CSV table of C-alpha atoms and ligand atoms in Angstrom, one decimal:
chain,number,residue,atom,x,y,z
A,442,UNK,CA,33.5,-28.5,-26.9
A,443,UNK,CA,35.1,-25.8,-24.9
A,444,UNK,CA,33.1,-23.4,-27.3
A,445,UNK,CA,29.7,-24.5,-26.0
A,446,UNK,CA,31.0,-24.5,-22.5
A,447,UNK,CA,31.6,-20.7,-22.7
A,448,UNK,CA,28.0,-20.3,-24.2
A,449,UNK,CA,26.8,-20.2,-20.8
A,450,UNK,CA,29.4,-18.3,-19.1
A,451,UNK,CA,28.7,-15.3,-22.0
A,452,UNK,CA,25.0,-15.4,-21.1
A,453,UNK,CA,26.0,-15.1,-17.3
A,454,UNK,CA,28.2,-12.4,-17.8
A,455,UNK,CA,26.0,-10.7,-20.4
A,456,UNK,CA,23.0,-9.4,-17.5
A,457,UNK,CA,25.6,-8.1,-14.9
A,458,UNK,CA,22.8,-5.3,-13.8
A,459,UNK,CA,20.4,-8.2,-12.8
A,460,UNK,CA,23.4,-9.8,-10.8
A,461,UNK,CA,23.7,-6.2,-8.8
A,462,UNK,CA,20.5,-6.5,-7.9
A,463,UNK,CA,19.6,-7.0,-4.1
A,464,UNK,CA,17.2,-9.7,-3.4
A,465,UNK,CA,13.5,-8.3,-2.5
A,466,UNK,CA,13.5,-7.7,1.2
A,467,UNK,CA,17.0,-8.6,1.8
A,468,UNK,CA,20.5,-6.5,2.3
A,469,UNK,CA,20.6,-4.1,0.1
A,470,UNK,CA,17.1,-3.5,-0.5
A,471,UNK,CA,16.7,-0.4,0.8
A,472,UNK,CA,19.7,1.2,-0.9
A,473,UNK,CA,18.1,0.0,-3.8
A,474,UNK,CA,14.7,1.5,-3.2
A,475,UNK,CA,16.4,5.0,-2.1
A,476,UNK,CA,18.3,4.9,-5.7
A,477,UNK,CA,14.9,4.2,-7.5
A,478,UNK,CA,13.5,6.8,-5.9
A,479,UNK,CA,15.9,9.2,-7.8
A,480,UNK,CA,14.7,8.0,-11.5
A,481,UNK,CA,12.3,10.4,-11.9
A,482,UNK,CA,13.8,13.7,-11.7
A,483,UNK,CA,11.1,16.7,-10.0
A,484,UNK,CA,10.4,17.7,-6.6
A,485,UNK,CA,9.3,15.5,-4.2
A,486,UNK,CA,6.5,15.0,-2.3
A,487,UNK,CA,6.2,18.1,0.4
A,488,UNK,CA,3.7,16.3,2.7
A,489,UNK,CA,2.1,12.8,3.2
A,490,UNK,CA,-1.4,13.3,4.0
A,491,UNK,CA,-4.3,11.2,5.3
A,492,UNK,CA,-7.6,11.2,6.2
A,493,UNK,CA,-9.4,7.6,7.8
A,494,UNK,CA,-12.4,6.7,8.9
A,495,UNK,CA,-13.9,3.7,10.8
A,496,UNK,CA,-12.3,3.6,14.0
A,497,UNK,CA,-13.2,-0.3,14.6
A,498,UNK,CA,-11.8,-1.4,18.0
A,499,UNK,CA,-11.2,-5.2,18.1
A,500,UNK,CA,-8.5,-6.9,20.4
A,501,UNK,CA,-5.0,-6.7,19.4
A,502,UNK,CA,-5.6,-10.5,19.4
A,503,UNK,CA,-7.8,-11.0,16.6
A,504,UNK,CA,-5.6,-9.4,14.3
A,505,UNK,CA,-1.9,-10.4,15.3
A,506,UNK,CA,-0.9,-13.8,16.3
A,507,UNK,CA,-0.6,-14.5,20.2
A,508,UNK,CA,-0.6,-10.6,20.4
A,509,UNK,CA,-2.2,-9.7,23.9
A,510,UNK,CA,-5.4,-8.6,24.9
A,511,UNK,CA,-5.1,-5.2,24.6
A,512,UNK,CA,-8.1,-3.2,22.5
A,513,UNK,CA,-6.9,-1.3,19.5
A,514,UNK,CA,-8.6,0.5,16.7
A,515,UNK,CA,-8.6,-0.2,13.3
A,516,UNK,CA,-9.0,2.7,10.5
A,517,UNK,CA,-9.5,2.7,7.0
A,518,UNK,CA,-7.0,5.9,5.0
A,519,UNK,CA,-6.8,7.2,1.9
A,520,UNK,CA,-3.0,8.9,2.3
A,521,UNK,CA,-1.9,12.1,0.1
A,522,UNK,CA,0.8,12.1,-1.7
A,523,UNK,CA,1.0,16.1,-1.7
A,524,UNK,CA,2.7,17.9,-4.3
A,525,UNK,CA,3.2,21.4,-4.9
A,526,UNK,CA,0.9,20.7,-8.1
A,527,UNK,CA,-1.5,17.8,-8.0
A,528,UNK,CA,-1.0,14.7,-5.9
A,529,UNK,CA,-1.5,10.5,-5.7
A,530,UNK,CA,-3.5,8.3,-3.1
A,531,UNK,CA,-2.6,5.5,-1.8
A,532,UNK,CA,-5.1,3.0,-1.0
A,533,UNK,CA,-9.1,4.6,-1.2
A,534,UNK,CA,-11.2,2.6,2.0
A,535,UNK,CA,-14.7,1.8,1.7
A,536,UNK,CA,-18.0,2.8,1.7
A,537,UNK,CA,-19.8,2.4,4.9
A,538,UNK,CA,-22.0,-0.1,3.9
A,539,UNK,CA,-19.5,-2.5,3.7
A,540,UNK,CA,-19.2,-2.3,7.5
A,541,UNK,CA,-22.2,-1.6,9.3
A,542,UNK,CA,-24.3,1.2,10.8
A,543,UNK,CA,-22.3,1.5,13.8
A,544,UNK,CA,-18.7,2.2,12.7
A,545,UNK,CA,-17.7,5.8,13.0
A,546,UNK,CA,-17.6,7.0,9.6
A,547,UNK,CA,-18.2,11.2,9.4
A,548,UNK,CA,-19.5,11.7,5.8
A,549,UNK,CA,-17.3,15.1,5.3
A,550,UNK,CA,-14.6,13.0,5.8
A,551,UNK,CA,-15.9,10.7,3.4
A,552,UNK,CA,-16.7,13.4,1.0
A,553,UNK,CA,-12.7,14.5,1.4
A,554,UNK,CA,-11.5,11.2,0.4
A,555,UNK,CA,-13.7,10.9,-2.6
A,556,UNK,CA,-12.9,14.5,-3.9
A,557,UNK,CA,-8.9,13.5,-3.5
A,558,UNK,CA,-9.4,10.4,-5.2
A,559,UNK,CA,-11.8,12.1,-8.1
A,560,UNK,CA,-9.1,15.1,-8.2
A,561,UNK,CA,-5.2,12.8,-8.1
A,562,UNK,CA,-2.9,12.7,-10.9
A,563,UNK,CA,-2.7,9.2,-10.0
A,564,UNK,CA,-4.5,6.8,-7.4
A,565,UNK,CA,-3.0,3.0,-6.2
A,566,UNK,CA,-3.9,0.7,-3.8
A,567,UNK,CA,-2.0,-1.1,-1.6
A,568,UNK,CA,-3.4,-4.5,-2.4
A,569,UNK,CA,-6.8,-6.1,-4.0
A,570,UNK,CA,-9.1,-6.3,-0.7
A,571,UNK,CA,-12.2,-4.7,-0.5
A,572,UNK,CA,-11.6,-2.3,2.8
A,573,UNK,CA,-8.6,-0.7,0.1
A,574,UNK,CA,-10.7,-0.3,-3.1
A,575,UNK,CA,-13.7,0.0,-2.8
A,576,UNK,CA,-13.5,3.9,-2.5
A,577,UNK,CA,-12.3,3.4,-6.1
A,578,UNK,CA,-14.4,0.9,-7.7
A,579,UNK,CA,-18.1,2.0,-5.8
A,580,UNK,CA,-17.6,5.5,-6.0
A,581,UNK,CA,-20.2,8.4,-7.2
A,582,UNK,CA,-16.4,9.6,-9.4
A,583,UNK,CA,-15.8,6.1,-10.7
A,584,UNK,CA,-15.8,7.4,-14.2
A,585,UNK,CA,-13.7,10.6,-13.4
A,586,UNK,CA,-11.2,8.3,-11.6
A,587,UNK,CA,-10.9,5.0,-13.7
A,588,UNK,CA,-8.3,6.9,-16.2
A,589,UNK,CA,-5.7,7.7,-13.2
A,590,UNK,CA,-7.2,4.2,-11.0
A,591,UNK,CA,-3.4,2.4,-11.5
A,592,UNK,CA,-3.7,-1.3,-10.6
A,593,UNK,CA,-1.0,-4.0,-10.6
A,594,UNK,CA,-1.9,-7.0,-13.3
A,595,UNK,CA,-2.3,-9.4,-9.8
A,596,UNK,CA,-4.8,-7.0,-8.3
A,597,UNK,CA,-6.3,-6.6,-11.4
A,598,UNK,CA,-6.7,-10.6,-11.7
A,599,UNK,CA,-7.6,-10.9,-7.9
A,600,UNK,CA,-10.6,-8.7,-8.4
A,601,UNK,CA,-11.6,-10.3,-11.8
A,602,UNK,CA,-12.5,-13.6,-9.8
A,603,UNK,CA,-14.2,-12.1,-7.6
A,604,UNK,CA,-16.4,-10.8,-9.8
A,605,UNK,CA,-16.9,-14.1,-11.0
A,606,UNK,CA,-17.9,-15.9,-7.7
A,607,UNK,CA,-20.0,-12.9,-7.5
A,608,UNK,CA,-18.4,-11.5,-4.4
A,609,UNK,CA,-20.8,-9.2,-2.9
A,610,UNK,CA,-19.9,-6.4,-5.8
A,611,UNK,CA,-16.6,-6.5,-4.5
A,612,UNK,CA,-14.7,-7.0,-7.9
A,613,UNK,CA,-13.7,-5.6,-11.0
A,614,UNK,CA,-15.9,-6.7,-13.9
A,615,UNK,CA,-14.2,-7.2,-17.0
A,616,UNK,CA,-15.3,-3.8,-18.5
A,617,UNK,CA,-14.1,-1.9,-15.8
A,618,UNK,CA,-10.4,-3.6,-15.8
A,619,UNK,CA,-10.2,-2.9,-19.2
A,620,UNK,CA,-11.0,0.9,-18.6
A,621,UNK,CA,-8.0,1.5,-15.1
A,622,UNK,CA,-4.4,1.3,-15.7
A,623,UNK,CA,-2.8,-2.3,-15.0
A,624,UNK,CA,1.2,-2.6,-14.8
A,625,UNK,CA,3.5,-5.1,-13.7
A,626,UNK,CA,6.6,-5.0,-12.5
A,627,UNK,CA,9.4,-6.8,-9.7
A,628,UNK,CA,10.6,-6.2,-7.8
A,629,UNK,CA,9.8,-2.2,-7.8
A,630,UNK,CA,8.7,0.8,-10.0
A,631,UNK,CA,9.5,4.7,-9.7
A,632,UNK,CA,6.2,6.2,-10.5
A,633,UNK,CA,6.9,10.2,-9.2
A,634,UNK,CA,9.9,11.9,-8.0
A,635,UNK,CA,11.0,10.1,-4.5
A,636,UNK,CA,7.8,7.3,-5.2
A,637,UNK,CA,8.3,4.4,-5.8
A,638,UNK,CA,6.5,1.0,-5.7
A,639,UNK,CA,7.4,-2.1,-3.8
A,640,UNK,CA,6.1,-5.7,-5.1
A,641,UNK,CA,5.0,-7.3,-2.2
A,642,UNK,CA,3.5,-10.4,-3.1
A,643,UNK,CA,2.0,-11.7,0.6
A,644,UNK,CA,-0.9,-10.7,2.3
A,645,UNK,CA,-2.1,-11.0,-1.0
A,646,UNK,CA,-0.5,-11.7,-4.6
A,647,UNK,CA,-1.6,-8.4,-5.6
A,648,UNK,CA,0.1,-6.5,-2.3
A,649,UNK,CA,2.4,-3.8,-2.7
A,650,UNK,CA,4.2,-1.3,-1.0
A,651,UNK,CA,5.1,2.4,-0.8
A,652,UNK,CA,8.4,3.9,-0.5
A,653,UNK,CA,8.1,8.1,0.0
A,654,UNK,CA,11.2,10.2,0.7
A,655,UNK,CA,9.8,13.4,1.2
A,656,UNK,CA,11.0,16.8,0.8
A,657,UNK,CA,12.2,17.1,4.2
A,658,UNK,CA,14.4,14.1,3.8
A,659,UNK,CA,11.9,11.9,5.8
A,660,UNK,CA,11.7,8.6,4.4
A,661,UNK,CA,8.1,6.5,5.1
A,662,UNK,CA,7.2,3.4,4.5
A,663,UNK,CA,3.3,2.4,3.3
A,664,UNK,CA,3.1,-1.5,4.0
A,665,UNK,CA,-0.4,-1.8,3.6
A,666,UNK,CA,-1.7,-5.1,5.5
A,667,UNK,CA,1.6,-7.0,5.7
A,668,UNK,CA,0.5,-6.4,9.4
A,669,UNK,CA,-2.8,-6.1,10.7
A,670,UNK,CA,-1.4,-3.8,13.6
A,671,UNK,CA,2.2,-2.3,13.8
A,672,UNK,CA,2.6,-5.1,16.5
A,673,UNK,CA,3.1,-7.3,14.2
A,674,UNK,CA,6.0,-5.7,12.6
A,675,UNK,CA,7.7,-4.7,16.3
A,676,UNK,CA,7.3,-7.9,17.6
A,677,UNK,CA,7.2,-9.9,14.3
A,678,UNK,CA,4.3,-12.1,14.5
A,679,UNK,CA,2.0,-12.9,11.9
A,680,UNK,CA,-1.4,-11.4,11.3
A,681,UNK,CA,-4.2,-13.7,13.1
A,682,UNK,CA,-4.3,-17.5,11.6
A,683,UNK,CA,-8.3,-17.2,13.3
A,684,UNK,CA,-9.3,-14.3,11.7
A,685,UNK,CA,-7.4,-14.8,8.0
A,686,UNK,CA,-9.4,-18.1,8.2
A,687,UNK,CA,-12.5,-16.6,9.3
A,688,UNK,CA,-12.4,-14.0,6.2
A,689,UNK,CA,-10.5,-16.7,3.4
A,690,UNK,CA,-7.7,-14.8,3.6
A,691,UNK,CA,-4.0,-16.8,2.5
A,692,UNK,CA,-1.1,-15.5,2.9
A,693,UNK,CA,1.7,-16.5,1.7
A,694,UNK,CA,3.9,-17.1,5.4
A,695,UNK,CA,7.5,-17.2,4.2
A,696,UNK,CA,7.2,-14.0,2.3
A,697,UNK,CA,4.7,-12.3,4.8
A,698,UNK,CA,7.5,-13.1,7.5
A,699,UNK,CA,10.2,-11.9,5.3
A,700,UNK,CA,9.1,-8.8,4.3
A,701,UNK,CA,7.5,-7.8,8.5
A,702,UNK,CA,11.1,-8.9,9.4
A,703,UNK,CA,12.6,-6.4,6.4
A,704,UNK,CA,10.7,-3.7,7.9
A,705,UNK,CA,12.0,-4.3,11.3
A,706,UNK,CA,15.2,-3.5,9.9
A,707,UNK,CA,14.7,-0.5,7.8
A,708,UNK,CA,12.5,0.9,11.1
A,709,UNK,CA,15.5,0.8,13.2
A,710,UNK,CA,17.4,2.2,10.3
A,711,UNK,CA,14.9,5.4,10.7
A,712,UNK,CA,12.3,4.5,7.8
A,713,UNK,CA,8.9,5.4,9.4
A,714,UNK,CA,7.0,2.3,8.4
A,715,UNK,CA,3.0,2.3,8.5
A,716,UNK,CA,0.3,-0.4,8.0
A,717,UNK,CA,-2.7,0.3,7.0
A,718,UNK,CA,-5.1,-0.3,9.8
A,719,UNK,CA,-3.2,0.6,12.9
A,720,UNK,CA,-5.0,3.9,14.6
A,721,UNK,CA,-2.8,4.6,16.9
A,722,UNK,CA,0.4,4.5,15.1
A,723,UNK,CA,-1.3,6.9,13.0
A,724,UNK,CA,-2.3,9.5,15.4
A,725,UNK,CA,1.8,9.0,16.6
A,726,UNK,CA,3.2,9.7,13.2
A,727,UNK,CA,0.3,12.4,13.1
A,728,UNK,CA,1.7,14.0,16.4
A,729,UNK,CA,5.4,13.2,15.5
A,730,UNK,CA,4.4,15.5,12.4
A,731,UNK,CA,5.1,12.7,10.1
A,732,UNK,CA,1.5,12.3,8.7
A,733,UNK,CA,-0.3,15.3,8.1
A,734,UNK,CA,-4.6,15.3,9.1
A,735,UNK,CA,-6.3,15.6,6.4
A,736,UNK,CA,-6.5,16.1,2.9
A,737,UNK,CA,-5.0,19.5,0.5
A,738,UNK,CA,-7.4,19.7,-2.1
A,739,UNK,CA,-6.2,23.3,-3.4
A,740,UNK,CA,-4.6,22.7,-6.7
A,741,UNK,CA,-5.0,19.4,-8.5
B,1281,ZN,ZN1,-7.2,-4.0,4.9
């Protein structure tokens, strides 16, 4: 009897590494995340980059809960990971035919984005939705960029049934999943020297995150559309129930408000944090010389 009993105490005491480890989004989690980031030994990231277009203005309102009714513009990136050899994207926007013949959309900056996304060492997304991948999966470079196109096994799904309610072209047929990268991991996943991914199941199952530490020391994080507008995260409300409901967009609420209020935290630490969409955060970072304008393409 007392030998079964201690069955379960062995098993308990046999994963001691898993009972170190923080909780997602909770104390601890950025210690965690700044360890990870020193798996992969290299040089880190010199610069974070970025180029955007759209420039959509739409009241602060119809994208963050009982935000005010201030106008603000929303941009679609692609960022740069820049390395002294080669470099990653983060997330890829979208063709402008996905959002109208009025949206400001300058087609050498276009052009950039595709040649950076044609060119990386590696590309990911920040989660599954259309205005993220598109620049990825409808691109003149598809073929050039599906080898290095790493998606997460949930974005990968995500896009699958879209493709099967025949979403505007907005998914990822079966052929083309089998051809990109798909990992999985949890809660995060080095993938370059001071890089590392964030599982982020929220906005949507397939949303992640993106811890940098550059060279310079500066740490940034890329939260994607846990927050419509930086708003959200300052004054920690909710992207817009209207608009999510509007589009079919679920979130999932506890974690959403758990990881905006996680990000509170690590801002006031001194982690830059930016969402995808906000313009005007982005030309501060861009001014703050956190951000860099525009893309390197010497060197792939
Ligand atoms: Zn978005």
């Amino acid at each position: 009897m007392l030998c079964l009993l201690a069955i379960p105490l062995l098993l308990s005491l046999a994963t001691p590494a898993q009972a170190q480890q923080a909780r997602p989004f909770g104390d601890g989690f950025l210690e965690e995340l700044r360890r990870a980031a020193t798996f992969i030994p290299g040089s880190p990231p010199q610069q974070l980059r970025v180029a955007a277009v759209g420039h959509v203005p739409v009241p602060v309102s119809d994208v963050i809960e009982g935000a005010g009714p201030d106008t603000v513009n929303m941009t679609f990136p692609v960022y740069q990971l820049r390395f002294e050899h080669g470099w990653i994207t983060v997330d890829a926007a979208t063709p402008d035919s996905n959002l109208g013949p009025k949206v400001h959309w300058p087609t050498a900056t276009w052009d950039s984005m595709q040649v950076a996304l044609r060119d990386a060492r590696l590309s990911v997304v920040t989660h599954e939705h259309w205005d993220h991948v598109m620049g990825i999966m409808r691109s003149q470079f598809f073929e050039a960029i599906k080898p290095h196109a790493m998606f997460t096994r949930a974005q990968a799904a995500w896009m699958s049934k879209l493709v099967a309610r025949n979403n505007g072209g907005t998914g990822i047929d079966s052929a083309e999943a089998a051809r990109v990268l798909v990992v999985d991991f949890d809660p995060y996943m080095p993938i370059a020297p001071s890089v590392v991914l964030i599982r982020a199941a929220g906005h949507t199952p397939g949303s992640q995150m993106v811890y940098i530490r550059l060279a310079s020391g500066k740490e940034i994080i890329l939260a994607g559309d846990v927050a419509w507008n930086m708003a959200g995260i300052r004054e920690q409300r909710p992207n817009s129930v209207a608009s999510k409901k509007a589009i079919g967009v679920v979130e999932d609420d506890a974690a959403s408000a758990r990881q905006v209020r996680w990000l509170k935290q690590v801002m006031d630490a001194g982690v830059e944090v930016l969402v995808a969409h906000d313009d005007k955060w982005l030309e501060q970072l861009i001014a703050r010389g956190i951000v860099v304008r525009g893309l390197d393409l010497r060197n792939p």
